[in-house]
Short mmCIF file of C-alpha atoms in Angstrom, two decimals:
data_model
loop_
_atom_site.label_atom_id
_atom_site.label_comp_id
_atom_site.label_asym_id
_atom_site.label_seq_id
_atom_site.Cartn_x
_atom_site.Cartn_y
_atom_site.Cartn_z
CA MET A 1 89.25 92.03 89.65
CA GLU A 2 89.10 94.39 86.70
CA ASN A 3 91.82 96.95 87.40
CA MET A 4 91.67 99.28 84.40
CA GLY A 5 90.95 102.90 85.27
CA LEU A 6 91.06 102.47 89.03
CA LYS A 7 92.11 105.17 91.47
CA TYR A 8 95.43 104.22 93.06
CA LEU A 9 97.10 105.76 96.10
CA ILE A 10 100.77 104.88 96.49
CA THR A 11 102.95 105.84 99.44
CA GLY A 12 106.73 105.74 99.25
CA ALA A 13 106.37 106.58 95.58
CA THR A 14 109.66 108.44 95.37
CA GLY A 15 111.64 105.39 96.49
CA PHE A 16 113.05 102.54 94.42
CA ILE A 17 110.14 100.11 94.69
CA GLY A 18 107.44 102.79 94.85
CA ALA A 19 108.65 104.53 91.70
CA ASN A 20 108.61 101.26 89.78
CA ILE A 21 105.08 100.58 91.03
CA VAL A 22 103.94 104.04 89.92
CA ARG A 23 105.43 103.60 86.45
CA SER A 24 103.95 100.16 85.96
CA PHE A 25 100.40 101.03 86.99
CA LEU A 26 100.49 104.35 85.14
CA ASP A 27 101.11 102.37 81.95
CA GLU A 28 97.71 100.69 82.47
CA ASN A 29 95.77 103.99 82.28
CA ASN A 30 94.98 104.13 85.98
CA GLU A 31 94.55 107.34 87.97
CA ILE A 32 97.70 107.52 90.08
CA HIS A 33 97.88 109.52 93.30
CA ILE A 34 100.97 109.59 95.49
CA ILE A 35 101.63 110.79 99.01
CA VAL A 36 105.04 112.43 99.46
CA ARG A 37 106.72 114.71 101.99
CA GLU A 38 107.43 118.32 101.05
CA THR A 39 111.16 117.50 101.14
CA SER A 40 110.95 114.39 98.93
CA ASN A 41 113.31 114.12 95.97
CA LEU A 42 111.28 113.28 92.86
CA TRP A 43 114.24 112.29 90.65
CA ARG A 44 112.82 108.82 89.98
CA LEU A 45 109.55 110.36 88.74
CA ASN A 46 110.68 113.57 87.04
CA ASP A 47 109.74 112.46 83.52
CA ILE A 48 106.21 111.35 84.49
CA VAL A 49 105.34 113.82 87.25
CA LYS A 50 102.86 115.58 84.97
CA ASP A 51 100.86 112.34 84.68
CA ILE A 52 100.41 111.70 88.42
CA ILE A 53 98.62 113.58 91.19
CA ILE A 54 100.80 114.52 94.14
CA HIS A 55 99.53 114.97 97.70
CA TYR A 56 102.09 116.53 100.02
CA CYS A 57 101.56 114.85 103.35
CA ASP A 58 103.65 113.20 106.06
CA ILE A 59 102.04 109.86 106.93
CA ASN A 60 102.96 110.48 110.57
CA ASP A 61 100.40 113.31 110.57
CA SER A 62 97.18 111.38 111.17
CA ASP A 63 94.90 114.39 110.58
CA LYS A 64 96.43 115.18 107.19
CA VAL A 65 96.35 111.52 106.17
CA GLU A 66 92.66 111.37 107.12
CA ARG A 67 91.89 114.45 105.02
CA VAL A 68 93.69 113.06 101.96
CA ILE A 69 91.92 109.70 102.19
CA SER A 70 88.53 111.27 102.89
CA ALA A 71 88.79 113.46 99.80
CA LEU A 72 90.30 110.83 97.54
CA LYS A 73 88.59 107.56 98.56
CA PRO A 74 91.08 105.40 96.60
CA ASP A 75 90.18 101.99 95.18
CA ILE A 76 93.67 100.55 95.63
CA ILE A 77 96.22 101.53 98.28
CA ILE A 78 99.81 100.36 97.96
CA HIS A 79 101.72 101.26 101.09
CA ASN A 80 105.43 101.39 100.49
CA ALA A 81 106.66 104.26 102.66
CA ILE A 82 109.64 103.00 104.65
CA TYR A 83 112.60 104.25 106.62
CA GLY A 84 115.43 102.11 107.98
CA GLY A 85 116.00 99.80 105.06
CA TYR A 86 119.47 101.23 104.45
CA PRO A 87 122.37 100.96 106.93
CA PHE A 88 122.70 104.76 107.15
CA GLN A 89 119.07 105.11 108.31
CA LYS A 90 119.56 104.56 112.05
CA ASP A 91 117.11 106.88 113.81
CA SER A 92 115.10 104.44 115.96
CA MET A 93 112.14 106.75 116.56
CA LYS A 94 111.89 107.62 112.87
CA ILE A 95 112.02 103.90 112.04
CA ILE A 96 109.13 103.18 114.41
CA ASN A 97 107.13 106.26 113.42
CA THR A 98 107.41 105.76 109.66
CA ASN A 99 107.08 102.00 109.42
CA PHE A 100 104.60 101.28 112.20
CA LEU A 101 102.73 104.44 113.21
CA GLY A 102 102.60 105.66 109.61
CA THR A 103 100.98 102.35 108.65
CA VAL A 104 98.49 102.68 111.51
CA ASN A 105 97.54 106.20 110.39
CA LEU A 106 97.11 105.23 106.75
CA LEU A 107 95.12 102.07 107.36
CA ASN A 108 92.90 103.63 110.01
CA ALA A 109 92.05 106.43 107.60
CA CYS A 110 91.04 103.88 104.95
CA ILE A 111 88.83 101.66 107.09
CA GLY A 112 85.51 103.34 106.36
CA TYR A 113 85.89 104.01 102.63
CA GLY A 114 85.14 100.71 100.89
CA PHE A 115 88.48 100.20 99.16
CA LYS A 116 89.07 97.19 96.93
CA CYS A 117 92.60 96.29 98.04
CA PHE A 118 95.21 97.56 100.51
CA ILE A 119 98.72 96.13 100.11
CA ASN A 120 101.22 96.63 102.90
CA THR A 121 104.85 96.18 101.87
CA GLY A 122 106.59 93.98 104.40
CA SER A 123 110.15 92.69 104.63
CA SER A 124 112.08 89.48 105.18
CA SER A 125 113.72 91.40 108.06
CA GLU A 126 110.57 90.60 110.04
CA TYR A 127 111.68 86.98 110.35
CA GLY A 128 115.18 87.43 111.73
CA GLY A 129 117.67 84.61 111.21
CA LYS A 130 116.32 81.11 110.53
CA ASN A 131 118.01 77.78 109.83
CA LYS A 132 115.64 77.02 106.96
CA PRO A 133 113.79 78.88 104.19
CA MET A 134 111.50 81.46 105.79
CA SER A 135 107.79 80.65 105.84
CA GLU A 136 104.88 83.01 106.43
CA ASN A 137 103.93 81.04 109.56
CA ASP A 138 107.39 81.24 111.15
CA LEU A 139 107.88 82.93 114.50
CA LEU A 140 108.94 86.54 113.95
CA GLU A 141 112.34 87.17 115.57
CA PRO A 142 113.64 90.43 114.06
CA ILE A 143 117.18 91.45 114.94
CA ASP A 144 116.97 95.21 114.40
CA ASP A 145 114.61 98.17 114.82
CA TYR A 146 113.58 98.05 111.18
CA GLY A 147 112.53 94.40 111.39
CA VAL A 148 110.63 95.07 114.62
CA ALA A 149 108.73 98.01 113.11
CA LYS A 150 107.90 96.15 109.90
CA ALA A 151 106.70 93.11 111.87
CA ALA A 152 104.48 95.33 114.02
CA ALA A 153 103.02 96.96 110.90
CA THR A 154 102.28 93.58 109.32
CA LEU A 155 100.58 92.30 112.47
CA TYR A 156 98.50 95.48 112.72
CA CYS A 157 97.39 95.13 109.10
CA GLN A 158 96.45 91.51 109.70
CA SER A 159 94.53 92.44 112.85
CA ILE A 160 92.54 95.18 111.10
CA ALA A 161 91.81 92.92 108.13
CA ARG A 162 90.38 90.23 110.38
CA ARG A 163 88.58 92.57 112.75
CA TYR A 164 86.74 94.48 110.01
CA ASN A 165 86.80 91.84 107.27
CA LEU A 166 88.81 94.05 104.92
CA PRO A 167 90.93 93.14 101.86
CA VAL A 168 94.28 94.01 103.44
CA PHE A 169 97.34 91.98 102.49
CA THR A 170 101.09 92.05 103.13
CA LEU A 171 103.83 91.20 100.67
CA ARG A 172 107.04 90.30 102.50
CA LEU A 173 109.75 91.29 100.05
CA PHE A 174 113.13 89.62 100.25
CA SER A 175 115.96 91.45 98.41
CA PRO A 176 114.53 93.35 95.43
CA TYR A 177 116.88 94.86 92.88
CA GLY A 178 116.26 96.74 89.67
CA TYR A 179 115.67 100.04 87.95
CA TYR A 180 116.09 103.27 89.96
CA GLU A 181 117.58 101.46 92.97
CA GLU A 182 119.53 103.51 95.50
CA PRO A 183 123.13 103.82 94.23
CA THR A 184 124.68 102.69 97.52
CA ARG A 185 122.86 99.34 97.47
CA LEU A 186 124.91 96.26 96.63
CA ILE A 187 123.81 95.55 93.06
CA PRO A 188 123.67 99.12 91.69
CA TYR A 189 126.98 99.85 93.42
CA ILE A 190 128.66 96.89 91.73
CA ILE A 191 127.06 97.61 88.34
CA THR A 192 127.91 101.33 88.27
CA SER A 193 131.45 100.67 89.49
CA CYS A 194 131.97 98.03 86.80
CA LEU A 195 130.57 100.31 84.08
CA ARG A 196 132.99 103.03 85.18
CA ASN A 197 135.85 100.52 85.61
CA GLU A 198 136.31 101.65 89.22
CA ASP A 199 137.57 99.65 92.20
CA ILE A 200 134.84 97.88 94.17
CA LYS A 201 134.97 97.84 97.98
CA LEU A 202 132.97 95.03 99.60
CA SER A 203 132.83 93.63 103.11
CA ASN A 204 132.57 89.86 102.72
CA PRO A 205 132.03 87.42 99.83
CA ASN A 206 129.86 85.01 101.83
CA PRO A 207 126.61 86.76 102.94
CA VAL A 208 123.55 85.28 101.24
CA ARG A 209 120.30 86.84 100.09
CA ASP A 210 117.26 85.90 98.05
CA PHE A 211 117.62 88.49 95.28
CA ILE A 212 114.43 89.13 93.33
CA PHE A 213 114.13 91.27 90.20
CA ILE A 214 111.83 94.29 90.36
CA GLU A 215 109.69 93.15 87.40
CA ASP A 216 108.79 90.00 89.36
CA VAL A 217 108.01 92.10 92.44
CA ILE A 218 105.65 94.35 90.46
CA GLU A 219 103.90 91.30 89.06
CA ALA A 220 103.27 90.12 92.62
CA TYR A 221 101.47 93.38 93.47
CA LYS A 222 99.38 93.06 90.30
CA THR A 223 98.50 89.46 91.13
CA VAL A 224 97.26 90.41 94.61
CA ILE A 225 95.10 93.21 93.19
CA LYS A 226 93.70 90.95 90.48
CA ASN A 227 92.85 88.19 92.96
CA ALA A 228 92.01 90.27 96.04
CA GLN A 229 88.37 89.17 96.17
CA TYR A 230 89.45 85.52 96.36
CA LEU A 231 92.20 85.86 98.97
CA THR A 232 91.85 85.48 102.73
CA HIS A 233 91.73 88.91 104.31
CA GLY A 234 94.93 89.61 106.21
CA ASP A 235 96.98 87.12 104.23
CA ILE A 236 100.76 87.44 104.03
CA PHE A 237 102.87 86.29 101.08
CA ASN A 238 106.61 85.88 100.70
CA ILE A 239 107.94 87.57 97.58
CA GLY A 240 111.26 85.97 96.75
CA THR A 241 112.70 83.40 94.37
CA GLY A 242 113.26 80.62 96.88
CA LYS A 243 116.95 80.65 95.93
CA GLN A 244 119.84 82.40 97.61
CA TYR A 245 123.13 83.68 96.24
CA THR A 246 126.28 84.93 97.92
CA VAL A 247 127.66 88.41 97.39
CA LYS A 248 130.53 86.79 95.51
CA GLU A 249 128.16 84.99 93.16
CA VAL A 250 126.33 88.24 92.43
CA PHE A 251 129.61 90.02 91.77
CA GLU A 252 130.89 87.24 89.49
CA THR A 253 127.66 87.27 87.47
CA ILE A 254 127.78 91.03 86.97
CA LYS A 255 131.50 90.87 86.18
CA GLU A 256 130.88 88.27 83.47
CA ILE A 257 128.00 90.18 81.85
CA ILE A 258 129.84 93.52 81.77
CA GLY A 259 133.35 92.18 81.12
CA TYR A 260 134.91 93.80 84.20
CA ASN A 261 138.46 92.57 84.79
CA LYS A 262 139.19 93.48 88.41
CA GLU A 263 138.56 91.69 91.70
CA PRO A 264 136.74 93.35 94.62
CA LEU A 265 138.66 94.75 97.55
CA TRP A 266 137.18 92.41 100.13
CA GLY A 267 137.11 93.55 103.75
CA THR A 268 137.14 97.25 102.89
CA ALA A 269 133.45 97.97 103.56
CA GLU A 270 131.29 97.68 106.66
CA GLY A 271 129.20 94.51 107.06
CA ARG A 272 125.80 93.94 108.66
CA VAL A 273 124.63 91.73 111.53
CA SER A 274 122.49 89.67 109.13
CA ASP A 275 125.58 88.86 107.05
CA THR A 276 126.40 86.00 109.44
CA PHE A 277 123.34 83.89 108.62
CA LYS A 278 123.90 80.89 106.37
CA ILE A 279 120.31 80.79 105.11
CA TRP A 280 118.27 83.82 104.03
CA LYS A 281 115.71 82.84 101.43
CA ALA A 282 111.96 82.58 101.04
CA ASP A 283 109.78 79.54 101.22
CA VAL A 284 107.55 80.49 98.28
CA THR A 285 105.14 77.55 98.50
CA LYS A 286 102.20 79.69 99.67
CA SER A 287 102.81 82.39 97.06
CA LYS A 288 102.82 79.78 94.30
CA GLU A 289 99.87 77.72 95.49
CA LYS A 290 97.51 80.28 97.01
CA LEU A 291 98.44 83.52 95.23
CA GLY A 292 99.35 81.94 91.90
CA TRP A 293 102.54 83.95 91.59
CA GLU A 294 106.19 83.03 91.22
CA ALA A 295 109.33 84.81 90.06
CA THR A 296 110.18 84.18 86.40
CA HIS A 297 113.63 85.80 86.12
CA SER A 298 116.79 83.89 86.96
CA LEU A 299 119.53 85.90 88.64
CA LYS A 300 121.43 86.23 85.37
CA GLU A 301 118.32 87.24 83.40
CA GLY A 302 117.36 89.90 85.94
CA LEU A 303 120.90 91.24 86.19
CA THR A 304 121.23 91.39 82.40
CA LYS A 305 118.08 93.53 82.11
CA ASN A 306 119.24 95.64 85.03
CA ILE A 307 122.70 96.20 83.55
CA ASN A 308 121.15 97.25 80.25
CA TRP A 309 118.99 99.78 82.08
CA PHE A 310 121.89 101.16 84.12
CA THR A 311 124.03 101.41 80.99
CA ASN A 312 121.35 103.59 79.37
CA ASN A 313 120.63 105.61 82.52
CA LEU A 314 124.04 105.99 84.13
CA LYS A 315 123.65 109.77 83.95
CA LEU A 316 121.03 109.50 86.71
CA TYR A 317 123.77 108.18 88.98
CA THR A 318 126.34 110.90 88.34
CA ARG A 319 128.34 111.61 91.48
#
C-alpha cells in the first residue's frame, strides 16, 4: 500500500509509544491527526505540535468520537490509547472503560467510512503466564484487569474485522522501550539513575521480559500498513524479539555502556505478580513468516541508542 500523504488518526498520541508513532509518520509527510483528552500533557510532542492536528475528545464519549471520525474519515487509524499499563494505574473501571469500551467506540465509529487500515495495540499481558514462548493462538489467561481489558479489545477487533470484512489488525506488544518512555519504567529509571550516578532501587534480579526497541516496534506498524491489503482481516501479530532477558541482565548491560560503578539495592522496590514467571517472551514465527517483520536490534544495540538519546534529552526528565 502506498502510504505517502495519507490521513492518519492516532489515539494515545501523548504516551510513549503513541508519540514515537506520531513522530515517525510525520517524517513521511502524512497528515497527522491525534485524539487527546483536554487534560493530556503534550510534553512528548511540544516541539512538533504545530505540525499535527489535535482533536480534543475522550474516547469513552461515543458521540464525540463519532463526530470526529465522521468529519475526518481517516485512511489509517492507529489505536494506542491505554490505561493500566503502569503499576500505579489501578482504577479497574477506568482500565475497562479506556482499553475495552474506548476501543469499541472508536472502531464502531470507523466501520462505515472505508478506511485502509485500523491497528489496535494489544499487549502480551493478554496471554497471562505460559510455560513456553507465547503464540498468537494460545489460550488467553490474563492475570490482571489490564490484561483482561486488552484481551477483550483484541477479540472485539477481530470479531468486527471478520463480521464486516474490514482491515483491522492487532499488534501484541511485549516490552517496548525507547525514546520518551515514562521515567518510572524499568529501563529509563535505570538509565537516568546511572547518568546521574544515583542509587538504583530494584525489586528482584530474576524477572524476565522480551524487551523490544521502539524503532523495531514502529517498523512493525509500518509493515502492517504497507501490507494491509494482503493480510487476513482480524489477524493478530506478536511484536517481540523472541528472546528474554532478566532485570539483572538489563541492568548489567546499561551499567557497562554507561560506566556506572554501583550495584542496585535489590529488594527495595515493589515487585509485580508477573515477576514470578520463568518464561515471558514472544513466539515470533507468525510475524516473520506472514507479516514479513522481525526485530533487528539486539538488546545492547537498542540500549546503546536509547542511552545516547537519554543523554541528550535528560533535561526532559528533570525531577
